[in-house]
Short mmCIF file of the C-alpha atoms (twelve columns), coordinates in Angstrom:
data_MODEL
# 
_entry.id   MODEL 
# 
loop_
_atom_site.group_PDB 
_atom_site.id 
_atom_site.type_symbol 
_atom_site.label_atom_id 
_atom_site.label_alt_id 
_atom_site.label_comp_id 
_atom_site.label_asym_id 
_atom_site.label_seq_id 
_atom_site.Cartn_x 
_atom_site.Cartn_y 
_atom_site.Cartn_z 
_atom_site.pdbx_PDB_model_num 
ATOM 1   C CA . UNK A 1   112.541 112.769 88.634  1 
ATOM 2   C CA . UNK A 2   112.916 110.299 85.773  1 
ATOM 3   C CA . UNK A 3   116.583 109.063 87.497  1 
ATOM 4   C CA . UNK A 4   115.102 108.644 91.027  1 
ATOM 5   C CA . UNK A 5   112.298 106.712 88.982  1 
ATOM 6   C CA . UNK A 6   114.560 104.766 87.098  1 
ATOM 7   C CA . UNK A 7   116.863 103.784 90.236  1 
ATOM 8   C CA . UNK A 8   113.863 103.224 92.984  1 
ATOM 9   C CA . UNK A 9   110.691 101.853 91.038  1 
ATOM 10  C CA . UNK A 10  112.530 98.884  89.242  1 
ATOM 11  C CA . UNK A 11  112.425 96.916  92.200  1 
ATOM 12  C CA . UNK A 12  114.134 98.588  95.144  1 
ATOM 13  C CA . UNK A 13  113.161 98.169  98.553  1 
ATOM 14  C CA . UNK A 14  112.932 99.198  101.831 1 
ATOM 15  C CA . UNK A 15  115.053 97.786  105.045 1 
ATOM 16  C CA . UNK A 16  112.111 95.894  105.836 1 
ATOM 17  C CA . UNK A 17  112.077 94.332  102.218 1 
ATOM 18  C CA . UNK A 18  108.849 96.376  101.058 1 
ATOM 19  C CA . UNK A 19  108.397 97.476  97.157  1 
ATOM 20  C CA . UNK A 20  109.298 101.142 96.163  1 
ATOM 21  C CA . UNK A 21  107.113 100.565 93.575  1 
ATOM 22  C CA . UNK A 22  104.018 98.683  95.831  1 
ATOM 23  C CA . UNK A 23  104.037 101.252 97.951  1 
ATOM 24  C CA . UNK A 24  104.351 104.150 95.525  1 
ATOM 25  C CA . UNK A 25  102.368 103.820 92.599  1 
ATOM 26  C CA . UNK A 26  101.408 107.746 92.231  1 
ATOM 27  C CA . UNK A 27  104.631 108.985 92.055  1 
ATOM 28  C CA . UNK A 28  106.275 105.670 90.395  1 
ATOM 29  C CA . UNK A 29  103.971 104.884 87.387  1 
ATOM 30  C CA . UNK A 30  105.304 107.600 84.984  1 
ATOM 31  C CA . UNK A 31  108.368 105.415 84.837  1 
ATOM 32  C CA . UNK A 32  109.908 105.509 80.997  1 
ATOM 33  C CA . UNK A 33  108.524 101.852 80.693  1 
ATOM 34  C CA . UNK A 34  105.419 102.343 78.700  1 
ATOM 35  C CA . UNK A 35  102.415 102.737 81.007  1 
ATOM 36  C CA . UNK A 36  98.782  103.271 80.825  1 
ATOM 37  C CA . UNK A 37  97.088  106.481 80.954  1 
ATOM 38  C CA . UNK A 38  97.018  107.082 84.261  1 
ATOM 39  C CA . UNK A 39  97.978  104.736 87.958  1 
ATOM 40  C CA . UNK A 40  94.543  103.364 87.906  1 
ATOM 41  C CA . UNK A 41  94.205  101.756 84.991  1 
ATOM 42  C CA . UNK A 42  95.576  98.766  83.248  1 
ATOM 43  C CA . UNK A 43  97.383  99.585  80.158  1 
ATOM 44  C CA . UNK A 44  94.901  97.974  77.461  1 
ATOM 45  C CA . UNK A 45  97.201  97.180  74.918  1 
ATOM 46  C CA . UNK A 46  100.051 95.506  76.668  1 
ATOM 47  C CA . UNK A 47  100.269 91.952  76.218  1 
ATOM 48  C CA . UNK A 48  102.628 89.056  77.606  1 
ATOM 49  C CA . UNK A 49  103.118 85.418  77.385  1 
ATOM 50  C CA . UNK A 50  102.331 82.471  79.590  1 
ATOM 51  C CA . UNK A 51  102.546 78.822  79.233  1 
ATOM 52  C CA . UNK A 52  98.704  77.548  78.415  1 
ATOM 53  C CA . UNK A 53  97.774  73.434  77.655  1 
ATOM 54  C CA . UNK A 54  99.952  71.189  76.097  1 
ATOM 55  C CA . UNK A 55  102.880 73.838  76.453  1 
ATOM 56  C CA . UNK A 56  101.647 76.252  74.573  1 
ATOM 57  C CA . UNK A 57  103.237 79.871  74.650  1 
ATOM 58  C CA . UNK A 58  99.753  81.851  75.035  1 
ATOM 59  C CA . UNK A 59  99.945  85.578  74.343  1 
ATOM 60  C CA . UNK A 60  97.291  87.537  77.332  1 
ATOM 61  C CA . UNK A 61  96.564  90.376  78.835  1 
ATOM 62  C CA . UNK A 62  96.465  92.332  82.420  1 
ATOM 63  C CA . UNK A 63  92.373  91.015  82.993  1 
ATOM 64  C CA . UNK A 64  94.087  87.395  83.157  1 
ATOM 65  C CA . UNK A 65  95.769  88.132  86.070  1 
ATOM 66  C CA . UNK A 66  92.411  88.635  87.121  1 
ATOM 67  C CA . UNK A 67  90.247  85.715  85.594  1 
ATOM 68  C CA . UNK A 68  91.413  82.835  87.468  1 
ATOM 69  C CA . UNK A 69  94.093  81.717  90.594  1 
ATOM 70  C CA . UNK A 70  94.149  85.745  91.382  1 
ATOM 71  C CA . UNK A 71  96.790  85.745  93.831  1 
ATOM 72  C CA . UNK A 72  98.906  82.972  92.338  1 
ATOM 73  C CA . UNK A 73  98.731  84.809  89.497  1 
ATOM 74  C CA . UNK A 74  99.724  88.407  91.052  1 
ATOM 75  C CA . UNK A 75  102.567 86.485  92.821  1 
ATOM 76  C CA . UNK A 76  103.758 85.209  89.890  1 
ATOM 77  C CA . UNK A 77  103.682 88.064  87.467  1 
ATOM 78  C CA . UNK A 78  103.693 91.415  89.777  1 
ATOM 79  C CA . UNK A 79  106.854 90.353  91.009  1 
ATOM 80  C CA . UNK A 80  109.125 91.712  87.711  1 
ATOM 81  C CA . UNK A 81  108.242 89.802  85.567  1 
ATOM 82  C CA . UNK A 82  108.293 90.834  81.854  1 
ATOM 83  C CA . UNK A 83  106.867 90.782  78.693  1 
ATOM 84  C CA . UNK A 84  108.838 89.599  75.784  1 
ATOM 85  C CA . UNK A 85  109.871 93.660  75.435  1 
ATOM 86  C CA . UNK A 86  111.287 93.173  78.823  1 
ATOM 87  C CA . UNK A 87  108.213 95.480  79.579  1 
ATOM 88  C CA . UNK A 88  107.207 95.463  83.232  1 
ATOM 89  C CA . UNK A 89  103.945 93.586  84.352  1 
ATOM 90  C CA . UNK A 90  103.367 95.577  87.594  1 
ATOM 91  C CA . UNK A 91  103.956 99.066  85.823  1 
ATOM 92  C CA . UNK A 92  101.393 97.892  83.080  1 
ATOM 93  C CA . UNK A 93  99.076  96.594  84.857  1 
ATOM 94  C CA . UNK A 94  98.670  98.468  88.197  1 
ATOM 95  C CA . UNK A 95  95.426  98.097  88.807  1 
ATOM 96  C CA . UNK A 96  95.431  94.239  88.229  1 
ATOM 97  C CA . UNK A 97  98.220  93.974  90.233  1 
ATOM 98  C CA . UNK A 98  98.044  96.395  93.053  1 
ATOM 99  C CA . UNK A 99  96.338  94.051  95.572  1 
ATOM 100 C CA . UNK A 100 99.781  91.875  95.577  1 
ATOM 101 C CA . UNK A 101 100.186 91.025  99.397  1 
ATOM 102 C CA . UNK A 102 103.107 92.953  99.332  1 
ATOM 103 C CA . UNK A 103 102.064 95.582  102.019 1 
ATOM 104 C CA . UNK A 104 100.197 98.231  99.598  1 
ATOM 105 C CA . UNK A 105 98.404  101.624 99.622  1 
ATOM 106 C CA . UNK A 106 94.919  101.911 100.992 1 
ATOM 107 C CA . UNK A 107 93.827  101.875 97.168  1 
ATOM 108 C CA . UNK A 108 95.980  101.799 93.616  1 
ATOM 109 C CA . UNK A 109 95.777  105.359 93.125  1 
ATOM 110 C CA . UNK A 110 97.289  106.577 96.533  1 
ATOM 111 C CA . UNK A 111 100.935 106.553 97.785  1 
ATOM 112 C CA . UNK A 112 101.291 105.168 100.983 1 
ATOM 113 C CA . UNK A 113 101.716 107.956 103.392 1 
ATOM 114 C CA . UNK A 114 103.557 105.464 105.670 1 
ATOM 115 C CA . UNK A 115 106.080 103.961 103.307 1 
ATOM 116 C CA . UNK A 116 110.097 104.572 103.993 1 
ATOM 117 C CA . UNK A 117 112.645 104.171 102.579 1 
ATOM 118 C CA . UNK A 118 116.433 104.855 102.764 1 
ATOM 119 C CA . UNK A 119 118.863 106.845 100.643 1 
ATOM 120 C CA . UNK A 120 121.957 108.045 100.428 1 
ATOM 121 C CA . UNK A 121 122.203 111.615 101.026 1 
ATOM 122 C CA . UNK A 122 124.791 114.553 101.296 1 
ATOM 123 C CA . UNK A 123 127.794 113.815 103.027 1 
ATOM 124 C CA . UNK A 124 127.289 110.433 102.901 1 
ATOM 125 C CA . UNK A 125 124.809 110.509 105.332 1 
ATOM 126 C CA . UNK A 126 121.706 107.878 105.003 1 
ATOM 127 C CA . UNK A 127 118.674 109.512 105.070 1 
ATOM 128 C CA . UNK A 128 114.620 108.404 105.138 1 
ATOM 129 C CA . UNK A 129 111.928 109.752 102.541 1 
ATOM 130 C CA . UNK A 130 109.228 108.801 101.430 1 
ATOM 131 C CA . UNK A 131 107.563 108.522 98.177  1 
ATOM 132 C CA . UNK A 132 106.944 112.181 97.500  1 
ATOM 133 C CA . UNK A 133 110.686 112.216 97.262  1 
ATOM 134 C CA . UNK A 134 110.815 110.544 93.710  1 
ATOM 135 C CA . UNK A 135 109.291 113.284 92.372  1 
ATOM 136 C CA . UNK A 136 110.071 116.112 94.074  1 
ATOM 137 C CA . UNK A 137 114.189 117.228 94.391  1 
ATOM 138 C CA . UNK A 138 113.672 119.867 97.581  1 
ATOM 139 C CA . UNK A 139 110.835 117.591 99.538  1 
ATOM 140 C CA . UNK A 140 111.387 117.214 103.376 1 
ATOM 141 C CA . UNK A 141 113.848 114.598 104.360 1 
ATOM 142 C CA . UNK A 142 111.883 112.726 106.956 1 
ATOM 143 C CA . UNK A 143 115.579 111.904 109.228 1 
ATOM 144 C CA . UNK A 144 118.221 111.213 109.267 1 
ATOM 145 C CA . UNK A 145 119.551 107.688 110.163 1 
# 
């Protein structure tokens, strides 16, 4: 689990250029990247820095993503962007960032049923799973390409 997590929620995507990670926050969010408690909630104590007035390096939380310029904002930093720990913003702060308009889940605590992606499987063979694959080694293959 923690390999597939490490190689597909660190921004891989589908063919059609969709987040791994957008699409699967249930079964991505226990990356090793510290994370909050649970997919719905913001981790609390993680903090990162943006330029404020007069170029000033401003240290803030995931609620600023929320306060002002939302989706500016959620472009900007739920994109991979880091904190100075190279910490991720989007796996910290899922539920601040979760309404990116990256195509997402009906809510942030739901995979998306929908999502596929591609992977390469025995024999070489490219195969199409979705996001209960990350976490589980013998789930269905949903076909084979």
């Amino acid at each position: 689990v923690e390999i597939r997590r490490q190689n597909w929620c660190n921004g891989a995507t589908n063919d059609a250029f969709e987040s791994v990670v957008q699409n699967c926050p249930r079964a991505c969010n226990s990356n090793p990247v510290p994370a909050p408690v649970d997919s719905c909630s913001n981790n609390q104590d993680f903090e990162f820095s943006v330029w404020g007035p007069n170029d000033a390096k401003i240290v803030v939380g995931c609620d600023w993503i929320l306060n002002k310029n939302v989706e500016i904002r959620r472009q900007n930093w739920c994109n991979g962007a880091t904190n100075d720990a190279f910490e991720s913003v989007v796996q910290n702060c899922p539920r601040a960032c979760n309404s990116n308009p990256v195509p997402a889940p009906v809510d942030s605590c739901s995979n998306n049923q929908d999502f596929e992606f591609s992977v390469w499987g025995p024999n070489d063979a490219k195969i199409v799973v979705g996001c209960d694959w990350i976490l589980n080694k013998n789930v269905e293959i949903r076909r084979q390409n």
